[in-house]
Tab-separated table of C-alpha atoms and ligand atoms in Angstrom:
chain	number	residue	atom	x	y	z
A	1	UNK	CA	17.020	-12.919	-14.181
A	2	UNK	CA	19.525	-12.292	-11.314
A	3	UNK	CA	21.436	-10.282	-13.645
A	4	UNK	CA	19.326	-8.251	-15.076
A	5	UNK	CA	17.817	-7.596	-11.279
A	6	UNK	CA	21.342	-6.462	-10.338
A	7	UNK	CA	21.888	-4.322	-13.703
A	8	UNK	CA	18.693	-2.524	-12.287
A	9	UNK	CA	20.040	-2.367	-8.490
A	10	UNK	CA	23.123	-0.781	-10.399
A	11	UNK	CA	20.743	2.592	-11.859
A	12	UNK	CA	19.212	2.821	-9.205
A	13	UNK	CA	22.459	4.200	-7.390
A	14	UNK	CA	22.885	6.687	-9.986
A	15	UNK	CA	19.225	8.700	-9.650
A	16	UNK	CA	19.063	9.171	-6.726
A	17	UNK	CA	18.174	12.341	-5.048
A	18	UNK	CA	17.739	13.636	-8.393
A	19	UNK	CA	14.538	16.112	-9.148
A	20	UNK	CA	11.096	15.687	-8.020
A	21	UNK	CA	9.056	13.360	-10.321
A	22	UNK	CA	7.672	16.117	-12.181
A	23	UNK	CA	8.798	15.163	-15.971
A	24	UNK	CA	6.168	14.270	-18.771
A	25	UNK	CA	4.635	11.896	-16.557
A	26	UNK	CA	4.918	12.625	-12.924
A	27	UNK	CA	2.546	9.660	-12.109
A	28	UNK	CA	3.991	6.486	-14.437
A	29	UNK	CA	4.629	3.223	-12.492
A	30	UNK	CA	7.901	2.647	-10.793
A	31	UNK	CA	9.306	0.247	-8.143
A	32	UNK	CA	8.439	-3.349	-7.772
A	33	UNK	CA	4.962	-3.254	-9.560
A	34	UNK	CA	7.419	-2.329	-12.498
A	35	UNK	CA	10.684	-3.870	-12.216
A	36	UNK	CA	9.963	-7.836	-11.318
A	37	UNK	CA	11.292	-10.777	-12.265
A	38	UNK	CA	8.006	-11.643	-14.254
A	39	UNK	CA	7.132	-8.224	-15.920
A	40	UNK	CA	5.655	-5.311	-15.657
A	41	UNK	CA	1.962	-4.620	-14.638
A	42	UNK	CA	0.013	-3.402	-17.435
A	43	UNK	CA	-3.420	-4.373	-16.758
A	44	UNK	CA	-6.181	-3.994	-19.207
A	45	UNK	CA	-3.169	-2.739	-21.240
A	46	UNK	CA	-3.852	-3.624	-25.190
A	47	UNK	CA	-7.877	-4.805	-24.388
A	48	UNK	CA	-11.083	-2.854	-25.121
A	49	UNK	CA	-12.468	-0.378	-22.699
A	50	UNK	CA	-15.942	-0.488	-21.394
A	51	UNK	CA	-17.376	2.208	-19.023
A	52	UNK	CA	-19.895	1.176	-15.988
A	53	UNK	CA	-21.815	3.115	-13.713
A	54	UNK	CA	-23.917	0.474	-12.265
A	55	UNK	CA	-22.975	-2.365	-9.937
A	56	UNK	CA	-24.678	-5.006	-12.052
A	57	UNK	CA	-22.404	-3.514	-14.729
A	58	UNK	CA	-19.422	-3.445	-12.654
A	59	UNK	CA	-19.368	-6.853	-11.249
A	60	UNK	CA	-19.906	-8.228	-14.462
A	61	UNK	CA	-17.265	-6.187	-16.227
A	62	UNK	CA	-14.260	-7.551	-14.453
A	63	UNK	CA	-14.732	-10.623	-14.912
A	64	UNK	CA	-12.395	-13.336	-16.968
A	65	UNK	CA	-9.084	-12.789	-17.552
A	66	UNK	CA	-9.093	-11.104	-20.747
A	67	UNK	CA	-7.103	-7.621	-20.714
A	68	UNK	CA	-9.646	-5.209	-20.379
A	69	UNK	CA	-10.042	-1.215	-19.110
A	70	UNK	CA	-13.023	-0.921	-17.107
A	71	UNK	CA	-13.881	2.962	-16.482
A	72	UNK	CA	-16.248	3.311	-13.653
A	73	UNK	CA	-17.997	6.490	-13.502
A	74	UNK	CA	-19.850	7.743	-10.636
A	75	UNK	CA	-20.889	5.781	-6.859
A	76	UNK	CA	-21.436	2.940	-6.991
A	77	UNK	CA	-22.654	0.915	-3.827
A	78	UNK	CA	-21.384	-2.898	-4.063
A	79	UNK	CA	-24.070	-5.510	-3.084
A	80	UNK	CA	-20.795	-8.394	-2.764
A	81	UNK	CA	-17.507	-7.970	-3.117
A	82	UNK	CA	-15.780	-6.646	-6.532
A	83	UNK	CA	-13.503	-9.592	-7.412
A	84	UNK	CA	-11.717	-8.777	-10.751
A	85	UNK	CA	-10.165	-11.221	-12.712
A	86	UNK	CA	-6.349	-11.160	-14.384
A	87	UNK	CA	-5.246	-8.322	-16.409
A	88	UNK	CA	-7.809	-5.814	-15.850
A	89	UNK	CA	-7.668	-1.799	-15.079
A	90	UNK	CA	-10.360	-0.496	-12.993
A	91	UNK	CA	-10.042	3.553	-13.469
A	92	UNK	CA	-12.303	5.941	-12.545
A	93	UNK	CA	-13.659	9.011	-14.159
A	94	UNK	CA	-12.850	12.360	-13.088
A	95	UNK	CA	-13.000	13.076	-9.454
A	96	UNK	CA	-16.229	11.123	-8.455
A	97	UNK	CA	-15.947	7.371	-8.707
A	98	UNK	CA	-17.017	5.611	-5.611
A	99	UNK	CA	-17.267	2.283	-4.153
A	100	UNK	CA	-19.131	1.843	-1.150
A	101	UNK	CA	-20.406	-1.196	0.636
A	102	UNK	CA	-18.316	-3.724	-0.274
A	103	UNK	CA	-14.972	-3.410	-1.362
A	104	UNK	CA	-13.064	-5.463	-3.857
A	105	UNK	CA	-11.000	-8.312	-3.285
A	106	UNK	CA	-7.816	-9.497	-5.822
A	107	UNK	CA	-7.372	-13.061	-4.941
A	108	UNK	CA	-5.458	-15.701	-7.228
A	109	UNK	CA	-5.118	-13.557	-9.947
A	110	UNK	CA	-2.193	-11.356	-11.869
A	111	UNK	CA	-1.748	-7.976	-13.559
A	112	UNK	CA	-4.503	-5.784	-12.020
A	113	UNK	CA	-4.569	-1.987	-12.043
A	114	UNK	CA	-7.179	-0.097	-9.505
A	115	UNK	CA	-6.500	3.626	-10.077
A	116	UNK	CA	-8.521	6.881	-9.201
A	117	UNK	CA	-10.952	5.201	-7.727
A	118	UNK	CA	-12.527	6.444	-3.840
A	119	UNK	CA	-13.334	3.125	-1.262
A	120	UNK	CA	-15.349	4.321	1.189
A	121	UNK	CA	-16.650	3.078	4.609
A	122	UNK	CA	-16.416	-0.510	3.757
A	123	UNK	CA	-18.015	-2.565	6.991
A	124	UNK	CA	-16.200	-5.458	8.908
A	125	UNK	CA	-13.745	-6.077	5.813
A	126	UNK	CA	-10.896	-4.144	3.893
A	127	UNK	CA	-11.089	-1.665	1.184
A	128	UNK	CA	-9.052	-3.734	-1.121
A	129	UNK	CA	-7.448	-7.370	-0.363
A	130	UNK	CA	-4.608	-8.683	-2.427
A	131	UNK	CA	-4.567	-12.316	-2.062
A	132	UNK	CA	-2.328	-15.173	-3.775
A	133	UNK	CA	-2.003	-12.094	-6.866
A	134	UNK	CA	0.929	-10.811	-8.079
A	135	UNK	CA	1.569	-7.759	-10.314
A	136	UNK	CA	-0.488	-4.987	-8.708
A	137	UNK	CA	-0.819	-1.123	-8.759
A	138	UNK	CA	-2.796	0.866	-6.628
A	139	UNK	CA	-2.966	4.270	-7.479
A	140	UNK	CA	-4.577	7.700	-6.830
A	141	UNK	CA	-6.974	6.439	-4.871
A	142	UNK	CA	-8.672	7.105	-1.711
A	143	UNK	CA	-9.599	5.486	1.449
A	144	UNK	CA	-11.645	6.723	3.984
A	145	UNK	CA	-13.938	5.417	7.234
A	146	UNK	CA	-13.613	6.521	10.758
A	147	UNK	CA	-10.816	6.599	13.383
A	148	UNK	CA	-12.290	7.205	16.956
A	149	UNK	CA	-12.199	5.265	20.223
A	150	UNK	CA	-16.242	4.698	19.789
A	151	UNK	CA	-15.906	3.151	16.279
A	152	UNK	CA	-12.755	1.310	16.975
A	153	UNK	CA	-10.425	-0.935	15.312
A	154	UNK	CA	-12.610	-3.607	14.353
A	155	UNK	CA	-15.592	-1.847	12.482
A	156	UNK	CA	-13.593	-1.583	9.536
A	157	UNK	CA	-11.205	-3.782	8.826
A	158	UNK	CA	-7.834	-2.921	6.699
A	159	UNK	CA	-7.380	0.155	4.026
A	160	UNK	CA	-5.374	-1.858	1.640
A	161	UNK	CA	-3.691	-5.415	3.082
A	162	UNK	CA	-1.619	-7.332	1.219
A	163	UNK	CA	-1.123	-10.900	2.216
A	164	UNK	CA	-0.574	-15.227	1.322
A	165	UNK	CA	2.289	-14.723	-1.292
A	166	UNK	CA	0.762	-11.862	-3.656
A	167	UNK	CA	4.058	-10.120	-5.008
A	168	UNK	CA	5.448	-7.029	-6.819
A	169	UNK	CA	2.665	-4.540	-6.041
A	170	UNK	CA	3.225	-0.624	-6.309
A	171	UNK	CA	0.590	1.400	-4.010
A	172	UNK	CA	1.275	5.051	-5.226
A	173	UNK	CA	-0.172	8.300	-4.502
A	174	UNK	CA	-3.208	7.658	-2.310
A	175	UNK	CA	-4.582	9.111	0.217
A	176	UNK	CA	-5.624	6.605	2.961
A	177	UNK	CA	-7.571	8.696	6.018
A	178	UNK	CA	-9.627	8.339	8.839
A	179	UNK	CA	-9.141	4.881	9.466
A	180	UNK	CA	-7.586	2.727	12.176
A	181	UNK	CA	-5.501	0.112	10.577
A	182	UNK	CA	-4.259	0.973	7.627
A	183	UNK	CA	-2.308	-1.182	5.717
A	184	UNK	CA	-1.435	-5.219	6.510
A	185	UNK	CA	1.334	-7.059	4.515
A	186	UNK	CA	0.908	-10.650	5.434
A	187	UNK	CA	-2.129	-11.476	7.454
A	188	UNK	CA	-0.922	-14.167	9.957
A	189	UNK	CA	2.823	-15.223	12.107
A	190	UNK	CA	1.514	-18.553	11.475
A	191	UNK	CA	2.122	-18.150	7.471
A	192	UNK	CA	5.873	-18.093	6.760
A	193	UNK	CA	5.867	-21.157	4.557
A	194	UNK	CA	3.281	-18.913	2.680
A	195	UNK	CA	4.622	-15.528	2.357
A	196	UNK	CA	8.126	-15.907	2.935
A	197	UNK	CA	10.354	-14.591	0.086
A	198	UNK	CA	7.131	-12.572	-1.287
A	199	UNK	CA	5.421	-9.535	-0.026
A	200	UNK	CA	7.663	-7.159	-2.398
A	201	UNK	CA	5.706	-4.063	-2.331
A	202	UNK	CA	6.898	-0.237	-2.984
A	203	UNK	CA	4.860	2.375	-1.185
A	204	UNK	CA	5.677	5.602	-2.505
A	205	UNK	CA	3.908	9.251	-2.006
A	206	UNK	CA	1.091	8.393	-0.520
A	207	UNK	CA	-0.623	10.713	2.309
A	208	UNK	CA	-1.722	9.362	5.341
A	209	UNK	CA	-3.469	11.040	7.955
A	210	UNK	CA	-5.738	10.682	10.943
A	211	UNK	CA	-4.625	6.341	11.191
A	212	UNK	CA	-3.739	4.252	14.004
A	213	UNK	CA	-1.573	1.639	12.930
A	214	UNK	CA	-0.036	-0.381	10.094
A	215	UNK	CA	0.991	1.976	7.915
A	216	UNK	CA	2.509	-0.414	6.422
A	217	UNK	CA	2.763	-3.287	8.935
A	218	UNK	CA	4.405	-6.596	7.169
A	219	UNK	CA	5.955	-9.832	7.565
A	220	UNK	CA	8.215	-12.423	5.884
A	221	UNK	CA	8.587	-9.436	2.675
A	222	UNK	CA	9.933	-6.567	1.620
A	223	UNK	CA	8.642	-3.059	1.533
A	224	UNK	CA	10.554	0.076	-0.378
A	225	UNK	CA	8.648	2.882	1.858
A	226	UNK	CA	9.384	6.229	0.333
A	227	UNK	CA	8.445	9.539	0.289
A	228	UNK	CA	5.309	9.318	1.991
A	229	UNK	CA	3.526	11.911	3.894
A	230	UNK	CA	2.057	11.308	7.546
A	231	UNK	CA	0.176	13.462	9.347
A	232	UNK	CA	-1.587	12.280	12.764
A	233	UNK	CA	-0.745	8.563	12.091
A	234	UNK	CA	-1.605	8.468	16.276
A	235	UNK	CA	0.043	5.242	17.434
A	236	UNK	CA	2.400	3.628	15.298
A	237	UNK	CA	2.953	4.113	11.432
A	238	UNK	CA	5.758	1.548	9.571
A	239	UNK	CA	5.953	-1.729	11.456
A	240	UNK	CA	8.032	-4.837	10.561
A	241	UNK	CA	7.852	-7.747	12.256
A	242	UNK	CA	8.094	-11.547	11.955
A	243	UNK	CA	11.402	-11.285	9.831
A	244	UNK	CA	10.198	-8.731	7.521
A	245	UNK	CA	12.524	-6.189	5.900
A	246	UNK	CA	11.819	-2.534	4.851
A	247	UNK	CA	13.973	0.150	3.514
A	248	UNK	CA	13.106	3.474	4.560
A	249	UNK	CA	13.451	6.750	2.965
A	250	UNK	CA	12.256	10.233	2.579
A	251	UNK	CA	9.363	10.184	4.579
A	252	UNK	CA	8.021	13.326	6.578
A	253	UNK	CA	5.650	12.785	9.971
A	254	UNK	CA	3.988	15.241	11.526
A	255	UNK	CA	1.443	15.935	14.243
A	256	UNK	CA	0.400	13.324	16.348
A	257	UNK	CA	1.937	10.584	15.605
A	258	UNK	CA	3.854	8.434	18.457
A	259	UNK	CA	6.179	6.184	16.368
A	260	UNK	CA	6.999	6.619	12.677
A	261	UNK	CA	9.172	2.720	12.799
A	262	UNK	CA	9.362	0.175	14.737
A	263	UNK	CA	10.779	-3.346	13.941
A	264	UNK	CA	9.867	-4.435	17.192
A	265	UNK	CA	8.450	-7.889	17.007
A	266	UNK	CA	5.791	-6.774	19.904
A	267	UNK	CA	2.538	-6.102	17.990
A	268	UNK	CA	0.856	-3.349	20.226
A	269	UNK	CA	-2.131	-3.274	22.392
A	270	UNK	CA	-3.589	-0.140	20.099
A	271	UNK	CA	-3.355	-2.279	17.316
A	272	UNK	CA	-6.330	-5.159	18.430
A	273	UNK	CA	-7.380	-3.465	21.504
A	274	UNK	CA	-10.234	-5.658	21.515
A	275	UNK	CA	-8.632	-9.080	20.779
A	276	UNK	CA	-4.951	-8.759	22.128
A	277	UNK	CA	-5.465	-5.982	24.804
A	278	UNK	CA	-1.589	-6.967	25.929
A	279	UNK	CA	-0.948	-6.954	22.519
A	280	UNK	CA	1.005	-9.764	20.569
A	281	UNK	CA	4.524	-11.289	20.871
A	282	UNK	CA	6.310	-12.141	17.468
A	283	UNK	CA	9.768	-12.332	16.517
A	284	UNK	CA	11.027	-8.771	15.384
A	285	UNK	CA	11.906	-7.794	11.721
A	286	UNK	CA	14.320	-5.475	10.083
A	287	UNK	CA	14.543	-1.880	8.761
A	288	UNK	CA	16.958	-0.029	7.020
A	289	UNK	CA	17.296	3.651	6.240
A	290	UNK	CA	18.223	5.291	2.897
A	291	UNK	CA	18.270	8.487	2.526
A	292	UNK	CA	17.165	10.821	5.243
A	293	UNK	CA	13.682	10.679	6.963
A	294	UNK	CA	12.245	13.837	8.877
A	295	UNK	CA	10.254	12.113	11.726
A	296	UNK	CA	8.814	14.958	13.350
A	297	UNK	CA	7.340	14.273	16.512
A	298	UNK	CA	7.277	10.716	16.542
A	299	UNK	CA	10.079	7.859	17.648
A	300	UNK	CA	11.838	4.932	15.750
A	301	UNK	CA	12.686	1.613	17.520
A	302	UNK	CA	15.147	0.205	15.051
A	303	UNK	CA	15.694	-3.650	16.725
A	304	UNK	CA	17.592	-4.667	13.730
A	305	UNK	CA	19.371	-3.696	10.434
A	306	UNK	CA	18.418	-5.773	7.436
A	307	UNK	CA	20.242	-6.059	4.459
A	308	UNK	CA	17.652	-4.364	2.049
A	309	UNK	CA	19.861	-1.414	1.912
A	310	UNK	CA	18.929	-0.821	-1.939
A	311	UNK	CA	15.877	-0.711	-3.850
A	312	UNK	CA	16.558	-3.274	-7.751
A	313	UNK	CA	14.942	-0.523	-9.723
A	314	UNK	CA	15.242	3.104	-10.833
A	315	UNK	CA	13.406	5.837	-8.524
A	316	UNK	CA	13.519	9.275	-8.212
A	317	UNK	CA	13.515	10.962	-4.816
A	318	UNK	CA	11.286	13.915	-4.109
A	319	UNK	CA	13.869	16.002	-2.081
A	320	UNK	CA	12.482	15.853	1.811
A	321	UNK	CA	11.358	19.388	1.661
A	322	UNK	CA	9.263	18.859	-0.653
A	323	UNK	CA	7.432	15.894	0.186
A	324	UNK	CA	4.661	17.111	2.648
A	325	UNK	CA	3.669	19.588	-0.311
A	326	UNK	CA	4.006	17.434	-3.223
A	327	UNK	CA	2.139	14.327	-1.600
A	328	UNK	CA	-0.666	16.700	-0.314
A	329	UNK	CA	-1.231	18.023	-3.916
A	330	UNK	CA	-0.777	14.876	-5.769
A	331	UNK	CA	-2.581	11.938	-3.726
A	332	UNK	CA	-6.124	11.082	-4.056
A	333	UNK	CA	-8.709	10.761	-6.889
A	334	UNK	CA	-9.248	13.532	-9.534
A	335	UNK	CA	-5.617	14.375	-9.571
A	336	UNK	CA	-4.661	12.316	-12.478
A	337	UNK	CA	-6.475	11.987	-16.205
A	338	UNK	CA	-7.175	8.147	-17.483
B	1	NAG	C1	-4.101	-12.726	-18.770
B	1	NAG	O1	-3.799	-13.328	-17.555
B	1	NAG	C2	-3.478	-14.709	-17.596
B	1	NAG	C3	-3.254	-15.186	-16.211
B	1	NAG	O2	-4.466	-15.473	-15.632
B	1	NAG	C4	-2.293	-14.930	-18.491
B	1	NAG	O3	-1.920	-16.290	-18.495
B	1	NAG	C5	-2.644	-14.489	-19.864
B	1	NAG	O4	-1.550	-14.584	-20.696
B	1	NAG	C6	-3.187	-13.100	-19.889
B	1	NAG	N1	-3.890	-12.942	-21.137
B	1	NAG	C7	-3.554	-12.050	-22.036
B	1	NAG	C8	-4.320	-12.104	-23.329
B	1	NAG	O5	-2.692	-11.219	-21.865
B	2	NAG	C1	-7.854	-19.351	-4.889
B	2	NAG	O1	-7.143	-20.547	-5.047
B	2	NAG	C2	-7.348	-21.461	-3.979
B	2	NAG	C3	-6.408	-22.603	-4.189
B	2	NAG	O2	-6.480	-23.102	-5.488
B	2	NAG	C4	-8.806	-21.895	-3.964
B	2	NAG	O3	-9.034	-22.750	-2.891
B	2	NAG	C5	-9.676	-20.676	-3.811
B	2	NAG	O4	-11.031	-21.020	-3.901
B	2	NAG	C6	-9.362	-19.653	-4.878
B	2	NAG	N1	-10.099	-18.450	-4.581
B	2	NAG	C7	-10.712	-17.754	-5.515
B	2	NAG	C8	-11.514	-16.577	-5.062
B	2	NAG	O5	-10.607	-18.022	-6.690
B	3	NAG	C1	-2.782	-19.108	-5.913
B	3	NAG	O1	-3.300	-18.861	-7.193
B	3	NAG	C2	-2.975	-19.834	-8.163
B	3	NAG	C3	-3.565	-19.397	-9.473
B	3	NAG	O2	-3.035	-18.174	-9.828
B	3	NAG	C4	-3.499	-21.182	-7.729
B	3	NAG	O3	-3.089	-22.165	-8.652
B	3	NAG	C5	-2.961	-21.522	-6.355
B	3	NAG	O4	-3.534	-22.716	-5.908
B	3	NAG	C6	-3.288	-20.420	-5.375
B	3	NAG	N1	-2.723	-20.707	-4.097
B	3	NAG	C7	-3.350	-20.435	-2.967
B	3	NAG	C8	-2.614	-20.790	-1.714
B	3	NAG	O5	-4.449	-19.927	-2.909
B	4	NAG	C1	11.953	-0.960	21.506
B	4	NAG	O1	12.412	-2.270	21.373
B	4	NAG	C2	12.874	-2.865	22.572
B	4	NAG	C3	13.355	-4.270	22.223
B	4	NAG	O2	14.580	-4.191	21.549
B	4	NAG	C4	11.779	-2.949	23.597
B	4	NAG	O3	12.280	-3.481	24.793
B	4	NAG	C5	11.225	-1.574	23.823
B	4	NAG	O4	10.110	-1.677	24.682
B	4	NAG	C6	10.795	-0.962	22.505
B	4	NAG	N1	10.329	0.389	22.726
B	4	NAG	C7	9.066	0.728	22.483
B	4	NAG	C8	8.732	2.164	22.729
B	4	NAG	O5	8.241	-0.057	22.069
């Protein structure tokens, strides 16, 4: 397996800064929800497909771990938590499937695609957990509540967090907006024996705008970052922390948004206001930067250089002037066919 991983590492050196990913199929899976050590994610790939429009339907659709393609059509308001079992794909019809109420939660499972799919004002828990799961795409989809100093941090909880070991995870093209924290990789300093040596996640084009923090924020993994669009991400985007490593690359911030990277162990007051008002001391991580970032307005705090200087799989680069227009056209639901 180390071989093959390095053969990979070796191509990726060779596209890079190529075209924008605008061939046959601008949208296909890449980075580490792709290329892992135990395969590709494929979801419902090879099973029947079933279409639901109901929760009833829905809850009882996903579960088992037979490969199946669930098309969800419509809003749908969740009376518990969507919690879909081993290779699945949850895809949603056109431009108007919804999940509101509760959101869905991946835990102890593998090989689960949630695509085109809007997650929407989900109360006092996240949009979607990963938990103990590896092999996960998130893609073209959207997630929305409210970022203002009367709703706070704590109304909602995360957009999309990743944490205890889940591995090899692609979150592409969404749009994640109006929403305090954003996006949590590893849910505790306390859980190195845990996630250490996992949390290998590639976050690539998606948009993010009007956020507070954690966009991503991880420990003990690895993030590929790339090519993502921020716009208003107020106090701190890309954090990495607790011995965490993230490669950087082709991202574009603009508006207001104070700091675009920080691998500055401190995690800030803004981020648990309400908990940790002097924020929280951990140990800092490491960041490294590929190629070229435009960071607007906002500040870096580089604390340490990691050696994740390379991505183990085969990307395409959406040159930096393109990336605010490309992300903003292609991120969200209804923007892809399934
Ligand atoms: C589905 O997922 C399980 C893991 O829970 C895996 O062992 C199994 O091989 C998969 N089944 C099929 C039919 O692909
Ligand atoms: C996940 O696995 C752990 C450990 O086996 C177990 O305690 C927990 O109940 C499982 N959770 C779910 C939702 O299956
Ligand atoms: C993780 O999930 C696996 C099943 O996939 C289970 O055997 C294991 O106990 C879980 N571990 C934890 C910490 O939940
Ligand atoms: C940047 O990191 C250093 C620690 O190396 C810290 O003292 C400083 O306060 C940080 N800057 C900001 C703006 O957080």
């Amino acid at each position: 397996m180390r071989v093959s991983f390095a053969l990979l590492g070796a191509l990726a050196v060779s596209s890079y800064a190529l075209a924008p990913p605008n061939g046959h199929n601008p949208y296909a899976l890449i980075g580490y929800g792709k290329a892992n050590p135990i395969g590709p994610t494929t979801g419902g790939k090879g099973g029947k497909s079933v279409t639901v429009s109901t929760a009833e339907d829905l809850l009882a659709a996903v579960k088992g771990n037979e490969p199946l393609k669930v098309y969800v059509k419509g809003s749908i308001s969740l009376p518990s938590r969507l919690a879909p079992g081993s290779n699945k794909s949850i895809l949603g019809v056109g431009s108007t499937a919804e999940i509101l109420q509760n959101g869905i939660s991946v835990v102890n499972q593998t090989n689960v695609i949630i695509r085109n799919i809007a997650i929407r004002f989900i109360l006092d828990n996240d949009g979607i957990t990963v938990q103990n799961t590896t092999r996960v795409w998130v893609d073209h989809c959207e997630f929305e509540s409210e970022f203002s100093q009367e709703v706070g941090p704590d109304t909602y909880d995360g957009q999309l967090d990743i944490v205890r070991a889940s591995d090899w995870v692609t979150v592409s093209w969404n749009y994640f907006h109006d929403h305090w924290k954003s996006s949590l990789v590893g849910n505790s300093d306390v859980l190195r024996d845990v996630d250490f040596g996992h949390l290998h996640i590639t976050y690539h084009h998606n948009y993010w705008r009007n956020e507070g923090t954690r966009g991503p924020a991880g420990r003990f993994g690895h993030q590929h970052i790339f090519n993502n669009f921020y716009k208003d991400f107020h106090y701190q985007a890309i954090h990495s922390r607790s011995d965490n490593q993230v490669l950087v690359e082709g991202n574009v911030f603009r508006g207001d948004t104070r700091e675009a990277l920080s691998t500055y162990g401190l995690v800030i007051p803004e981020d648990s206001p309400n908990t940790s008002p002097e924020g929280d001391f951990e140990i800092d991580g490491y960041a490294n930067l590929g190629a070229k970032n435009d960071w607007g307005p906002a500040s870096i705090n580089i604390t340490q250089v990691g050696d994740f200087t390379e991505a183990p799989y085969k990307y395409t680069l959406t040159p930096l002037r393109q990336v605010r227009q490309v992300v903003k056209a292609g991120a969200g639901v209804g923007k892809v066919k399934l």
